[in-house]
């Protein structure tokens, strides 16, 4: 039997063989990587769909291969050969059943699950990873990465439209939304195949399919007609979250998008009403506004981004309004209707009055909910949180069943990719007998609005709420040379110091490169570096990082470049 190359990532027709994983005479298991392919889209493994022996390797490392090319001569197991119907990788069309035993089973290959798998494999734990969709989960496929790719395109567009600020004349700038989406997909494809490559390189068995618990010790994975019964010493649930259901009349109209469908919409849009002024709502608000689309945001609470410092929230609302974004807070959306021309009418209550906004599209961004659908949790001893939302875990990420862990959004604690990854590492460490836990007080948070927002630790109000005796230091980007050269001098940094302990306990930034600056602040606060050590540290000039130095000086002698 011949194994041929039948498929490549995206629209690629050719690839280079980066590594041959098998040699003549090798026994190959189902799902084992036969070779690694390198293409413009990144690296990806070619997996065997059945048990066989390699008789002859027909290609060499470094060779270019193309779709349809013969790669291996193999002898499949008799039971396999008896069934002649083969799919594109030479696998069986009729279903197969396999029993798998492993040390660690991870369900879900998002930033929680795949990072935990890589970490576990590097620590010598035999690991099986189950995923029903693409590697990378929400973050990589329909979350963090795709939105950031679109946001970058929108920022470039905005800068070109405002080229005059840089002393440049740009004759014509055209938005091609279809191309913007395609470019985003290329980035996503590169990262997905990169993860596939890393998993295979670390000898992690990936089983594609939907997992459901049979009991505390066994999981059934179904993929079409194929079934795998997996028995593992430890299990880790990392199934993430899904877009929350909302019972809003009119939500099924064809012009209503959610944060997933909006990422695929390839037509140019003239106007959009965003329901929800949270993280997703505000990132999309600036994304669309940068593209010149008329945006209105309707937020139920009395301010945007309720999780950030009040001053930061006020600053982003002011910037949004200056940009032409309509901001309506204290606005409860009650229904969506369609007018005679097919346009959307969003009806909301504000100050006791019913009001409406019309637009071409509506984006609903009102939260995400833990994804436990189909897991058959009830067949196990795993308990949910008291409010029934998400899986309950202890400080070691352990569920009520000792050998089963849960990490990331499915626990309904903090819905952030980097928290999920960190929790995955902590859970694996605990499996290895290390007393690992996550410090949730030190989680950096970044919101990719224009300008960006980032925070770590307690903000001013949170510190006051827990009775801290605090000092606050604020420094504006207007007094930072680099920010002025970037034509992005809006915003500020704000540090919060606990006067009783003399330690910095929090920082918030709204301004250019906030997403990068927060790493320095996280390290600084997390490592308890003293004010004097920071004051005597040389910060490169001209950089946005100098605002950190200035704000720290503001806690003692006062900032040098601002005398407010
Ligand atoms: P969210 O909870 O941050 O915001 C939803 C907003 O919708 C809330 O402010 C809520 O008051 C409002 N809302 C709810 N019902 C409403 C109604 N009927 N009318 C008007 N307003 C209404 O949820 P979001 O933005 O969907 O994000 C989900 C999760 O994803 C968050 O936990 C967020 O942290 C995470 N995420 C993180 C990102 C990052 O780290 N950069 C990016 C995107 C999402």
Coordinates of C-alpha atoms and ligand atoms in Angstrom, one line a residue:
X1 CA 0.0 0.0 0.0
X2 CA 1.2 3.5 -0.8
X3 CA 0.8 6.5 1.4
X4 CA 0.5 9.7 -0.6
X5 CA 0.4 13.4 0.3
X6 CA -3.2 14.4 -0.1
X7 CA -3.5 17.7 1.8
X8 CA -1.6 20.7 3.0
X9 CA -2.4 23.7 5.2
X10 CA -4.5 26.4 3.5
X11 CA -4.1 26.5 -0.3
X12 CA -0.5 25.3 -0.4
X13 CA 0.4 22.8 -3.1
X14 CA 4.0 22.1 -2.1
X15 CA 6.0 21.7 1.0
X16 CA 9.5 20.7 2.1
X17 CA 10.2 17.7 4.3
X18 CA 11.7 19.2 7.5
X19 CA 12.1 15.8 9.2
X20 CA 11.4 12.2 8.5
X21 CA 10.1 10.6 11.7
X22 CA 10.1 7.0 10.5
X23 CA 12.5 4.7 8.8
X24 CA 12.2 1.4 6.9
X25 CA 11.1 -1.4 9.1
X26 CA 9.4 0.8 11.7
X27 CA 6.1 -0.2 13.2
X28 CA 3.7 2.8 13.0
X29 CA 0.8 3.5 15.3
X30 CA -2.4 5.3 14.5
X31 CA -1.9 9.1 14.8
X32 CA 1.9 8.8 14.8
X33 CA 3.7 11.6 12.8
X34 CA 5.3 10.1 9.7
X35 CA 7.1 13.3 8.7
X36 CA 7.2 17.0 9.4
X37 CA 6.4 19.3 6.5
X38 CA 7.6 22.9 6.2
X39 CA 5.7 25.3 4.0
X40 CA 5.1 29.1 3.9
X41 CA 2.2 28.5 6.2
X42 CA 4.5 27.0 8.9
X43 CA 5.2 23.5 10.0
X44 CA 2.8 20.6 10.2
X45 CA 3.0 16.8 10.7
X46 CA 1.7 14.1 8.4
X47 CA -0.1 11.7 10.7
X48 CA -0.7 8.0 10.0
X49 CA -4.3 6.9 10.1
X50 CA -3.6 3.3 10.8
X51 CA -1.2 0.7 12.2
X52 CA 1.4 -0.4 9.6
X53 CA 5.0 -1.3 8.9
X54 CA 7.1 1.0 6.8
X55 CA 8.5 -1.0 3.9
X56 CA 10.1 1.7 1.9
X57 CA 10.6 5.5 2.4
X58 CA 10.2 7.1 -1.0
X59 CA 11.4 10.6 -0.1
X60 CA 14.3 12.3 1.8
X61 CA 14.6 15.1 4.3
X62 CA 14.9 18.4 2.6
X63 CA 13.0 17.2 -0.5
X64 CA 10.2 19.3 -1.8
X65 CA 6.9 17.3 -2.0
X66 CA 3.6 18.1 -3.7
X67 CA 0.0 17.0 -3.3
X68 CA -0.5 13.5 -4.8
X69 CA 3.2 12.5 -4.4
X70 CA 3.9 8.9 -3.1
X71 CA 5.7 9.1 0.3
X72 CA 5.9 5.6 1.8
X73 CA 5.3 2.0 0.8
X74 CA 3.7 0.3 3.8
X75 CA 2.1 -3.0 4.9
X76 CA -1.0 -2.3 6.9
X77 CA -2.2 -4.7 9.6
X78 CA -4.2 -7.5 8.1
X79 CA -7.4 -6.3 9.7
X80 CA -6.9 -3.0 8.0
X81 CA -6.0 -4.5 4.6
X82 CA -9.1 -6.6 4.7
X83 CA -11.1 -3.4 4.4
X84 CA -10.3 -1.7 1.1
X85 CA -12.1 1.6 1.4
X86 CA -9.4 4.2 2.2
X87 CA -9.7 8.0 2.9
X88 CA -7.2 10.6 1.8
X89 CA -4.4 9.6 4.1
X90 CA -4.9 5.9 3.5
X91 CA -7.0 5.6 6.6
X92 CA -10.3 3.7 7.0
X93 CA -13.6 5.1 6.0
X94 CA -15.4 2.7 8.3
X95 CA -15.1 3.5 12.0
X96 CA -12.5 2.0 14.2
X97 CA -12.3 1.5 17.9
X98 CA -9.2 1.9 20.0
X99 CA -8.4 1.6 23.6
X100 CA -5.8 4.1 24.8
X101 CA -3.9 4.2 28.1
X102 CA -1.9 7.2 29.1
X103 CA -0.5 9.0 32.2
X104 CA -2.2 12.3 31.4
X105 CA -5.2 13.0 29.3
X106 CA -5.9 16.7 28.4
X107 CA -9.2 17.7 26.9
X108 CA -9.0 20.9 24.9
X109 CA -6.0 22.3 23.0
X110 CA -6.4 26.0 23.7
X111 CA -3.7 28.1 25.4
X112 CA -4.5 26.2 28.6
X113 CA -4.5 22.6 27.2
X114 CA -1.8 22.7 24.6
X115 CA 0.7 24.6 26.9
X116 CA -0.1 22.1 29.7
X117 CA 0.6 19.2 27.2
X118 CA 3.9 20.7 26.0
X119 CA 5.0 21.3 29.6
X120 CA 3.9 17.8 30.7
X121 CA 5.7 16.2 27.8
X122 CA 8.9 18.1 28.6
X123 CA 8.6 16.9 32.2
X124 CA 8.5 13.3 30.9
X125 CA 4.8 12.7 31.4
X126 CA 3.1 10.5 28.7
X127 CA 0.4 12.8 27.4
X128 CA -2.6 12.5 25.1
X129 CA -4.3 15.7 23.9
X130 CA -7.9 15.6 22.6
X131 CA -9.3 18.4 20.5
X132 CA -12.4 18.5 18.3
X133 CA -11.4 21.6 16.3
X134 CA -8.2 23.4 15.4
X135 CA -5.2 23.6 17.7
X136 CA -5.0 26.8 19.7
X137 CA -8.6 27.1 20.9
X138 CA -10.6 30.3 21.0
X139 CA -7.5 32.5 21.6
X140 CA -5.7 31.4 18.4
X141 CA -8.7 30.8 16.1
X142 CA -11.4 33.2 17.1
X143 CA -10.0 35.4 19.9
X144 CA -6.8 37.0 20.9
X145 CA -4.7 36.5 17.8
X146 CA -7.3 37.1 15.0
X147 CA -8.6 40.3 16.7
X148 CA -5.1 41.6 17.2
X149 CA -4.3 40.9 13.5
X150 CA -7.5 42.9 12.5
X151 CA -6.7 45.7 15.0
X152 CA -3.2 46.1 13.6
X153 CA -4.7 46.4 10.0
X154 CA -7.2 49.0 11.4
X155 CA -4.4 51.0 13.1
X156 CA -2.3 51.1 9.9
X157 CA -5.4 52.2 8.0
X158 CA -6.1 54.9 10.6
X159 CA -2.5 56.1 10.4
X160 CA -2.5 56.3 6.6
X161 CA -5.8 58.2 6.7
X162 CA -4.0 60.6 9.1
X163 CA -0.7 60.7 7.3
X164 CA -0.8 64.4 7.5
X165 CA 0.1 64.2 11.2
X166 CA 3.4 62.7 10.0
X167 CA 4.0 65.3 7.3
X168 CA 3.0 62.9 4.6
X169 CA 0.5 63.0 1.8
X170 CA -1.1 59.7 0.9
X171 CA -3.1 60.0 -2.2
X172 CA -5.5 57.0 -1.9
X173 CA -6.1 54.5 0.8
X174 CA -8.6 51.7 0.1
X175 CA -10.0 49.3 2.6
X176 CA -10.4 45.7 1.3
X177 CA -12.0 43.9 4.2
X178 CA -11.8 40.5 2.4
X179 CA -8.0 40.9 2.1
X180 CA -7.8 42.1 5.7
X181 CA -9.6 38.9 6.8
X182 CA -7.4 36.7 4.5
X183 CA -4.2 38.2 6.0
X184 CA -5.6 37.5 9.5
X185 CA -6.2 33.9 8.5
X186 CA -2.6 33.5 7.2
X187 CA -1.3 34.5 10.7
X188 CA -3.7 32.2 12.4
X189 CA -2.7 29.3 10.0
X190 CA 1.0 29.9 10.7
X191 CA 0.4 29.7 14.5
X192 CA -1.9 26.7 14.3
X193 CA 0.6 24.6 12.3
X194 CA 3.4 25.8 14.6
X195 CA 1.5 24.3 17.6
X196 CA 0.9 21.1 15.6
X197 CA 4.6 20.8 14.9
X198 CA 5.5 21.4 18.6
X199 CA 3.1 18.8 19.8
X200 CA 4.4 16.2 17.4
X201 CA 8.0 17.1 18.1
X202 CA 7.3 16.6 21.8
X203 CA 5.7 13.2 21.0
X204 CA 2.3 14.2 22.3
X205 CA -0.4 12.1 20.8
X206 CA -3.2 14.2 19.5
X207 CA -6.6 12.6 19.1
X208 CA -9.1 14.6 17.1
X209 CA -12.7 14.3 18.3
X210 CA -15.2 15.2 21.0
X211 CA -14.5 13.9 24.5
X212 CA -17.1 12.9 27.0
X213 CA -16.6 11.2 30.4
X214 CA -17.8 7.6 30.9
X215 CA -16.8 7.7 34.6
X216 CA -14.1 9.2 36.8
X217 CA -11.4 7.2 35.0
X218 CA -12.5 6.8 31.4
X219 CA -13.2 9.2 28.6
X220 CA -14.8 8.4 25.2
X221 CA -13.7 10.3 22.2
X222 CA -15.8 10.3 19.1
X223 CA -14.7 11.5 15.7
X224 CA -17.3 10.5 13.0
X225 CA -17.3 6.7 13.2
X226 CA -14.0 6.4 15.0
X227 CA -14.1 5.9 18.8
X228 CA -11.4 5.9 21.3
X229 CA -11.8 4.9 25.0
X230 CA -9.1 6.6 27.0
X231 CA -8.0 5.5 30.4
X232 CA -5.6 7.9 32.2
X233 CA -3.9 8.2 35.5
X234 CA -4.6 12.0 35.5
X235 CA -7.0 14.1 33.4
X236 CA -7.1 17.8 32.8
X237 CA -10.1 19.6 31.5
X238 CA -9.3 22.7 29.4
X239 CA -12.4 23.1 27.3
X240 CA -12.5 26.9 27.6
X241 CA -15.6 29.0 27.2
X242 CA -18.2 29.9 24.6
X243 CA -20.2 33.0 23.7
X244 CA -22.9 33.5 26.3
X245 CA -26.5 33.0 25.2
X246 CA -28.6 36.1 25.4
X247 CA -32.4 36.1 25.3
X248 CA -32.8 39.3 23.4
X249 CA -35.7 39.6 21.0
X250 CA -34.4 40.1 17.4
X251 CA -31.0 38.6 18.1
X252 CA -31.5 36.2 15.2
X253 CA -31.6 38.9 12.5
X254 CA -29.1 38.3 9.7
X255 CA -27.3 41.6 10.5
X256 CA -26.5 40.5 14.0
X257 CA -22.9 39.4 14.5
X258 CA -21.0 38.0 17.5
X259 CA -17.3 38.1 18.2
X260 CA -16.7 35.0 16.2
X261 CA -18.8 35.7 13.1
X262 CA -17.5 39.3 13.0
X263 CA -14.0 38.0 12.4
X264 CA -15.1 36.4 9.2
X265 CA -17.2 39.2 7.7
X266 CA -15.5 40.2 4.5
X267 CA -17.8 43.0 3.3
X268 CA -17.0 46.7 4.0
X269 CA -19.4 48.0 6.7
X270 CA -20.7 51.6 7.0
X271 CA -22.1 51.5 10.6
X272 CA -22.3 49.1 13.5
X273 CA -24.0 49.2 16.9
X274 CA -22.1 47.3 19.6
X275 CA -24.1 45.8 22.5
X276 CA -21.7 45.6 25.5
X277 CA -18.9 48.1 26.4
X278 CA -16.7 45.4 28.0
X279 CA -13.4 44.1 26.7
X280 CA -14.6 42.6 23.4
X281 CA -17.0 45.4 22.7
X282 CA -14.4 48.1 23.2
X283 CA -11.7 46.3 21.2
X284 CA -14.1 46.0 18.3
X285 CA -15.3 49.6 18.8
X286 CA -11.8 51.0 18.1
X287 CA -11.1 48.4 15.4
X288 CA -14.2 49.4 13.4
X289 CA -13.7 53.1 14.2
X290 CA -10.1 53.0 12.9
X291 CA -11.5 51.6 9.6
X292 CA -13.7 54.7 9.4
X293 CA -16.9 52.8 10.3
X294 CA -19.5 54.7 12.3
X295 CA -19.7 53.0 15.8
X296 CA -22.1 53.3 18.7
X297 CA -21.6 51.4 21.9
X298 CA -24.4 50.5 24.3
X299 CA -23.3 49.6 27.8
X300 CA -25.6 48.5 30.6
X301 CA -23.3 49.7 33.5
X302 CA -22.6 53.4 34.2
X303 CA -19.2 53.3 32.7
X304 CA -17.2 51.4 30.0
X305 CA -14.8 48.7 30.9
X306 CA -16.0 48.3 34.5
X307 CA -13.0 46.2 35.5
X308 CA -10.4 48.9 34.9
X309 CA -9.4 52.0 37.0
X310 CA -12.1 54.7 37.0
X311 CA -9.8 57.3 35.5
X312 CA -8.7 54.9 32.8
X313 CA -12.3 54.1 32.0
X314 CA -13.1 57.8 31.8
X315 CA -10.1 58.5 29.5
X316 CA -11.0 55.7 27.1
X317 CA -14.6 57.0 26.9
X318 CA -13.3 60.5 26.2
X319 CA -10.9 59.3 23.5
X320 CA -13.7 57.2 22.0
X321 CA -16.1 60.2 21.8
X322 CA -13.3 62.4 20.3
X323 CA -12.9 59.7 17.7
X324 CA -16.6 59.9 16.8
X325 CA -17.6 56.7 18.6
X326 CA -21.1 57.1 20.2
X327 CA -20.9 56.0 23.8
X328 CA -24.2 55.3 25.7
X329 CA -23.7 54.1 29.3
X330 CA -26.5 53.1 31.6
X331 CA -28.1 51.7 28.4
X332 CA -30.1 48.5 28.7
X333 CA -30.8 47.0 25.3
X334 CA -34.3 45.5 25.2
X335 CA -34.7 44.4 21.5
X336 CA -33.4 44.5 18.0
X337 CA -35.7 45.2 15.0
X338 CA -35.3 45.5 11.2
X339 CA -36.6 48.5 9.4
X340 CA -38.2 48.6 5.9
X341 CA -34.8 49.1 4.2
X342 CA -33.2 46.1 6.0
X343 CA -31.3 48.3 8.5
X344 CA -30.9 47.3 12.2
X345 CA -32.7 49.2 14.9
X346 CA -31.4 48.6 18.4
X347 CA -33.9 49.7 21.1
X348 CA -32.6 50.5 24.6
X349 CA -33.7 52.1 27.8
X350 CA -31.6 54.9 29.2
X351 CA -32.6 57.3 32.1
X352 CA -36.1 55.8 32.1
X353 CA -36.6 56.6 28.4
X354 CA -36.8 54.2 25.4
X355 CA -34.3 55.2 22.7
X356 CA -33.1 53.7 19.5
X357 CA -30.0 53.6 17.2
X358 CA -30.0 52.4 13.6
X359 CA -27.0 50.9 11.8
X360 CA -26.1 48.4 9.1
X361 CA -24.8 45.8 11.5
X362 CA -25.1 44.9 15.2
X363 CA -22.3 43.2 17.2
X364 CA -23.3 41.5 20.4
X365 CA -20.5 41.4 23.0
X366 CA -22.0 40.6 26.3
X367 CA -19.7 37.9 27.8
X368 CA -18.5 34.3 27.6
X369 CA -19.6 31.3 29.6
X370 CA -17.7 28.1 30.6
X371 CA -17.9 25.3 28.1
X372 CA -18.9 22.0 29.7
X373 CA -21.4 21.1 27.0
X374 CA -21.2 17.4 26.0
X375 CA -18.6 16.5 28.6
X376 CA -21.1 14.4 30.5
X377 CA -19.7 15.7 33.8
X378 CA -22.7 14.2 35.6
X379 CA -21.2 10.8 35.0
X380 CA -18.3 11.7 37.2
X381 CA -17.9 13.1 40.8
X382 CA -16.8 16.5 39.4
X383 CA -18.7 19.4 41.0
X384 CA -19.6 22.7 39.5
X385 CA -19.2 26.1 41.2
X386 CA -21.9 27.1 43.6
X387 CA -23.6 29.3 40.9
X388 CA -23.7 26.3 38.6
X389 CA -21.3 28.0 36.2
X390 CA -18.0 26.3 35.5
X391 CA -16.0 23.5 37.1
X392 CA -15.1 24.0 40.8
X393 CA -11.4 23.7 41.5
X394 CA -9.1 24.1 44.6
X395 CA -6.0 26.2 44.8
X396 CA -4.1 23.4 42.9
X397 CA -6.6 23.4 40.1
X398 CA -7.9 20.0 41.3
X399 CA -11.6 19.2 40.9
X400 CA -13.6 17.3 43.5
X401 CA -12.2 14.2 41.8
X402 CA -8.6 14.0 43.0
X403 CA -6.9 13.0 39.8
X404 CA -8.9 15.3 37.5
X405 CA -7.9 18.9 37.1
X406 CA -9.6 21.9 35.4
X407 CA -7.9 25.0 34.1
X408 CA -8.7 28.2 32.2
X409 CA -12.1 29.6 31.2
X410 CA -14.0 26.4 32.1
X411 CA -13.4 27.1 35.8
X412 CA -15.2 30.5 35.3
X413 CA -12.5 32.4 37.3
X414 CA -10.4 34.7 35.1
X415 CA -11.0 34.4 31.3
X416 CA -7.6 35.2 30.0
X417 CA -5.3 33.0 27.8
X418 CA -2.2 33.6 29.9
X419 CA -4.0 32.6 33.1
X420 CA -5.1 29.4 31.4
X421 CA -1.5 28.6 30.3
X422 CA -0.1 29.4 33.7
X423 CA -2.8 27.3 35.4
X424 CA -1.9 24.4 33.1
X425 CA 1.7 24.5 34.2
X426 CA 0.7 24.7 37.9
X427 CA -1.7 21.7 37.4
X428 CA 1.0 19.6 35.8
X429 CA 3.5 20.6 38.6
X430 CA 0.9 19.5 41.1
X431 CA 0.6 16.2 39.3
X432 CA 4.4 15.9 39.7
X433 CA 4.1 16.4 43.4
X434 CA 5.1 20.1 43.5
X435 CA 3.0 22.4 45.8
X436 CA 2.1 24.7 42.9
X437 CA -0.5 27.4 42.9
X438 CA -1.3 30.6 40.9
X439 CA -1.1 34.1 42.4
X440 CA -4.3 35.6 41.0
X441 CA -3.5 39.0 42.6
X442 CA -0.7 39.4 40.1
X443 CA -2.3 38.7 36.7
X444 CA -1.6 41.3 34.0
X445 CA -4.6 42.4 32.0
X446 CA -4.4 44.1 28.6
X447 CA -7.2 45.6 26.5
X448 CA -6.2 46.3 22.9
X449 CA -8.1 49.5 22.4
X450 CA -6.5 52.5 20.6
X451 CA -4.7 53.4 22.8
X452 CA -4.1 50.2 24.7
X453 CA -5.0 49.7 28.3
X454 CA -3.1 47.5 30.8
X455 CA -3.1 46.8 34.5
X456 CA -1.6 44.7 37.2
X457 CA -2.5 44.3 40.9
X458 CA -5.0 46.6 42.6
X459 CA -6.2 49.9 41.1
X460 CA -7.0 52.9 43.2
X461 CA -10.6 52.1 44.0
X462 CA -9.9 48.4 44.6
X463 CA -7.1 49.3 47.0
X464 CA -9.4 51.8 48.9
X465 CA -12.2 49.2 49.0
X466 CA -9.9 46.7 50.9
X467 CA -9.0 49.5 53.3
X468 CA -5.4 50.2 52.1
X469 CA -3.8 53.4 53.1
X470 CA -2.5 54.4 49.7
X471 CA -0.5 57.0 47.7
X472 CA -1.1 57.4 44.0
X473 CA 1.3 58.7 41.4
X474 CA 0.2 59.6 37.9
X475 CA 2.3 60.6 34.9
X476 CA 0.9 61.7 31.5
X477 CA 2.2 60.4 28.1
X478 CA 1.9 64.1 27.0
X479 CA 5.3 64.6 28.8
X480 CA 6.9 61.6 27.2
X481 CA 9.1 62.4 24.1
X482 CA 8.7 59.0 22.4
X483 CA 4.9 59.1 22.7
X484 CA 4.9 62.6 21.1
X485 CA 7.0 61.3 18.2
X486 CA 4.5 58.4 17.8
X487 CA 1.7 61.0 17.7
X488 CA 0.1 59.0 20.5
X489 CA 0.5 61.2 23.5
X490 CA -3.0 60.5 25.0
X491 CA -3.2 58.6 28.3
X492 CA -1.2 58.2 31.5
X493 CA 0.4 55.7 33.9
X494 CA -0.9 55.4 37.5
X495 CA 0.9 53.7 40.3
X496 CA -0.6 52.7 43.6
X497 CA 1.6 52.4 46.7
X498 CA 0.6 50.9 50.1
X499 CA 1.9 53.4 52.6
X500 CA 1.8 50.9 55.5
X501 CA 4.0 48.3 53.8
X502 CA 5.9 50.9 51.6
X503 CA 5.3 48.6 48.6
X504 CA 3.8 49.2 45.2
X505 CA 0.6 47.2 44.9
X506 CA -0.8 48.1 41.5
X507 CA -0.4 49.9 38.2
X508 CA -2.7 51.0 35.4
X509 CA -1.7 52.3 32.0
X510 CA -3.6 53.8 29.2
X511 CA -1.4 54.9 26.3
X512 CA 1.0 53.8 23.6
X513 CA 2.6 50.4 24.1
X514 CA 0.8 49.7 27.3
X515 CA 0.7 46.0 26.4
X516 CA 4.5 45.9 26.4
X517 CA 5.0 48.2 29.4
X518 CA 2.9 46.1 31.7
X519 CA 5.5 43.3 31.7
X520 CA 8.1 45.6 33.3
X521 CA 5.5 46.7 35.9
X522 CA 4.5 43.1 36.5
X523 CA 8.0 42.0 37.2
X524 CA 8.7 45.1 39.3
X525 CA 5.6 44.7 41.5
X526 CA 5.8 40.9 41.6
X527 CA 9.4 40.9 42.6
X528 CA 9.0 43.6 45.2
X529 CA 11.7 45.7 43.7
X530 CA 12.0 48.8 45.8
X531 CA 11.1 52.4 44.7
X532 CA 14.8 53.4 45.2
X533 CA 16.1 50.5 43.0
X534 CA 13.7 51.6 40.2
X535 CA 14.6 55.2 40.7
X536 CA 18.3 54.3 40.3
X537 CA 17.7 52.1 37.2
X538 CA 18.6 53.6 33.8
X539 CA 15.6 53.6 31.5
X540 CA 16.5 54.1 27.8
X541 CA 15.7 57.4 26.2
X542 CA 13.6 58.0 24.2
X543 CA 11.2 55.2 25.1
X544 CA 7.6 55.0 26.4
X545 CA 9.1 53.0 29.4
X546 CA 10.4 56.3 30.8
X547 CA 6.8 56.9 32.1
X548 CA 7.4 54.1 34.7
X549 CA 10.6 55.9 36.0
X550 CA 8.8 59.2 36.2
X551 CA 5.8 57.8 38.0
X552 CA 8.0 56.0 40.5
X553 CA 9.8 59.3 41.2
X554 CA 6.4 60.8 41.6
X555 CA 6.0 58.7 44.7
X556 CA 8.9 60.5 46.4
X557 CA 10.5 63.6 45.2
X558 CA 8.1 64.2 42.3
X559 CA 8.4 63.5 38.5
X560 CA 11.1 65.4 36.7
X561 CA 9.3 66.1 33.4
X562 CA 5.9 67.1 34.8
X563 CA 5.1 69.4 37.7
X564 CA 1.4 68.9 38.1
Ligands
LIG1 P1 -17.4 41.5 29.4 O1 -18.0 40.9 30.6 O2 -16.0 42.1 29.6 O3 -18.3 42.7 28.9 C1 -19.7 42.6 28.6 C2 -20.4 43.9 28.8 O4 -21.7 43.8 28.3 C3 -20.6 44.2 30.3 O5 -19.9 45.4 30.6 C4 -22.1 44.2 30.5 O6 -22.5 45.2 31.5 C5 -22.6 44.5 29.1 N1 -24.0 44.1 28.9 C6 -24.5 42.9 29.2 N2 -25.8 42.8 28.8 C7 -26.1 44.0 28.2 C8 -27.3 44.6 27.6 N3 -28.5 43.9 27.5 N4 -27.2 45.9 27.1 C9 -26.1 46.6 27.2 N5 -25.0 46.1 27.8 C10 -25.0 44.8 28.3 O7 -17.5 40.4 28.3 P2 -16.8 40.4 26.9 O8 -16.4 41.8 26.5 O9 -17.8 39.7 26.0 O10 -15.5 39.5 27.1 C11 -15.6 38.1 27.5 C12 -14.4 37.7 28.2 O11 -13.3 37.6 27.2 C13 -13.9 38.7 29.3 O12 -13.7 38.0 30.5 C14 -12.6 39.2 28.8 O13 -11.7 39.4 29.8 C15 -12.2 38.2 27.8 N6 -11.4 38.8 26.7 C16 -10.1 39.3 27.0 C17 -9.4 40.0 26.0 C18 -8.1 40.5 26.4 O14 -7.5 40.1 27.4 N7 -7.6 41.5 25.6 C19 -10.0 40.3 24.7 C20 -11.3 39.8 24.5 C21 -12.0 39.1 25.5

